[in-house]
PDB file of C-alpha atoms in Angstrom:
ATOM      1  CA  MET A   1     165.710  86.111 126.444  1.00  0.00           C
ATOM      2  CA  ALA A   2     168.569  87.716 128.355  1.00  0.00           C
ATOM      3  CA  GLU A   3     168.016  88.223 132.033  1.00  0.00           C
ATOM      4  CA  VAL A   4     168.178  91.801 133.319  1.00  0.00           C
ATOM      5  CA  THR A   5     170.851  91.915 135.967  1.00  0.00           C
ATOM      6  CA  LYS A   6     170.374  95.495 137.140  1.00  0.00           C
ATOM      7  CA  PRO A   7     166.904  97.026 137.096  1.00  0.00           C
ATOM      8  CA  LEU A   8     166.572 100.651 136.081  1.00  0.00           C
ATOM      9  CA  ASP A   9     166.299 102.956 139.014  1.00  0.00           C
ATOM     10  CA  GLN A  10     163.312 105.284 139.073  1.00  0.00           C
ATOM     11  CA  GLU A  11     165.245 108.358 137.907  1.00  0.00           C
ATOM     12  CA  ARG A  12     166.741 106.560 134.913  1.00  0.00           C
ATOM     13  CA  LEU A  13     163.365 105.048 134.095  1.00  0.00           C
ATOM     14  CA  LEU A  14     161.730 108.496 134.132  1.00  0.00           C
ATOM     15  CA  LEU A  15     164.493 109.840 131.925  1.00  0.00           C
ATOM     16  CA  THR A  16     163.962 106.971 129.491  1.00  0.00           C
ATOM     17  CA  LEU A  17     160.210 107.608 129.461  1.00  0.00           C
ATOM     18  CA  GLU A  18     160.814 111.319 128.821  1.00  0.00           C
ATOM     19  CA  GLN A  19     163.122 110.473 125.919  1.00  0.00           C
ATOM     20  CA  LEU A  20     160.490 108.144 124.500  1.00  0.00           C
ATOM     21  CA  GLN A  21     157.871 110.879 124.793  1.00  0.00           C
ATOM     22  CA  ILE A  22     160.143 113.346 123.007  1.00  0.00           C
ATOM     23  CA  THR A  23     160.773 110.770 120.277  1.00  0.00           C
ATOM     24  CA  LEU A  24     157.033 110.170 119.906  1.00  0.00           C
ATOM     25  CA  ASP A  25     156.373 113.916 119.779  1.00  0.00           C
ATOM     26  CA  GLU A  26     159.026 114.332 117.069  1.00  0.00           C
ATOM     27  CA  LEU A  27     157.544 111.438 115.118  1.00  0.00           C
ATOM     28  CA  HIS A  28     154.082 112.972 115.393  1.00  0.00           C
ATOM     29  CA  ILE A  29     155.404 116.286 114.074  1.00  0.00           C
ATOM     30  CA  LYS A  30     157.048 114.515 111.118  1.00  0.00           C
ATOM     31  CA  VAL A  31     153.836 112.619 110.332  1.00  0.00           C
ATOM     32  CA  GLU A  32     151.879 115.883 110.438  1.00  0.00           C
ATOM     33  CA  GLN A  33     154.402 117.480 108.070  1.00  0.00           C
ATOM     34  CA  ILE A  34     154.095 114.555 105.658  1.00  0.00           C
ATOM     35  CA  ILE A  35     150.300 114.793 105.768  1.00  0.00           C
ATOM     36  CA  GLN A  36     150.443 118.529 105.022  1.00  0.00           C
ATOM     37  CA  ILE A  37     152.830 117.967 102.102  1.00  0.00           C
ATOM     38  CA  ASN A  38     150.567 115.234 100.737  1.00  0.00           C
ATOM     39  CA  LEU A  39     147.505 117.487 101.016  1.00  0.00           C
ATOM     40  CA  VAL A  40     149.278 120.225  99.066  1.00  0.00           C
ATOM     41  CA  GLN A  41     150.432 117.741  96.408  1.00  0.00           C
ATOM     42  CA  TYR A  42     146.915 116.325  96.156  1.00  0.00           C
ATOM     43  CA  SER A  43     145.449 119.817  95.712  1.00  0.00           C
ATOM     44  CA  LEU A  44     147.978 120.628  92.996  1.00  0.00           C
ATOM     45  CA  LEU A  45     147.162 117.378  91.210  1.00  0.00           C
ATOM     46  CA  GLU A  46     143.451 118.139  91.423  1.00  0.00           C
ATOM     47  CA  GLU A  47     144.053 121.544  89.841  1.00  0.00           C
ATOM     48  CA  ARG A  48     146.110 120.011  87.031  1.00  0.00           C
ATOM     49  CA  ILE A  49     143.416 117.397  86.355  1.00  0.00           C
ATOM     50  CA  LYS A  50     140.718 120.092  86.197  1.00  0.00           C
ATOM     51  CA  LYS A  51     142.824 122.121  83.756  1.00  0.00           C
ATOM     52  CA  LEU A  52     143.391 119.036  81.598  1.00  0.00           C
ATOM     53  CA  GLU A  53     139.677 118.198  81.674  1.00  0.00           C
ATOM     54  CA  LEU A  54     138.783 121.757  80.704  1.00  0.00           C
ATOM     55  CA  GLY A  55     141.363 121.709  77.936  1.00  0.00           C
ATOM     56  CA  SER A  56     140.077 118.437  76.486  1.00  0.00           C
ATOM     57  CA  ALA A  57     136.465 119.650  76.635  1.00  0.00           C
ATOM     58  CA  ASN A  58     137.248 122.405  74.125  1.00  0.00           C
TER      59      ASN A  58
END
């Protein structure tokens, strides 16, 4: 493993932590969007299945 020659000063470390937090927040938002899209797709599939089941019952 490479040796760190210059440790991050506190200000740069805080900036890096803030950037990581922003990245995590953005990732969380994207995951939430994907979940919402999947829920909508699942609901649409459920509706289609019900219609097909009703159609085959007749």
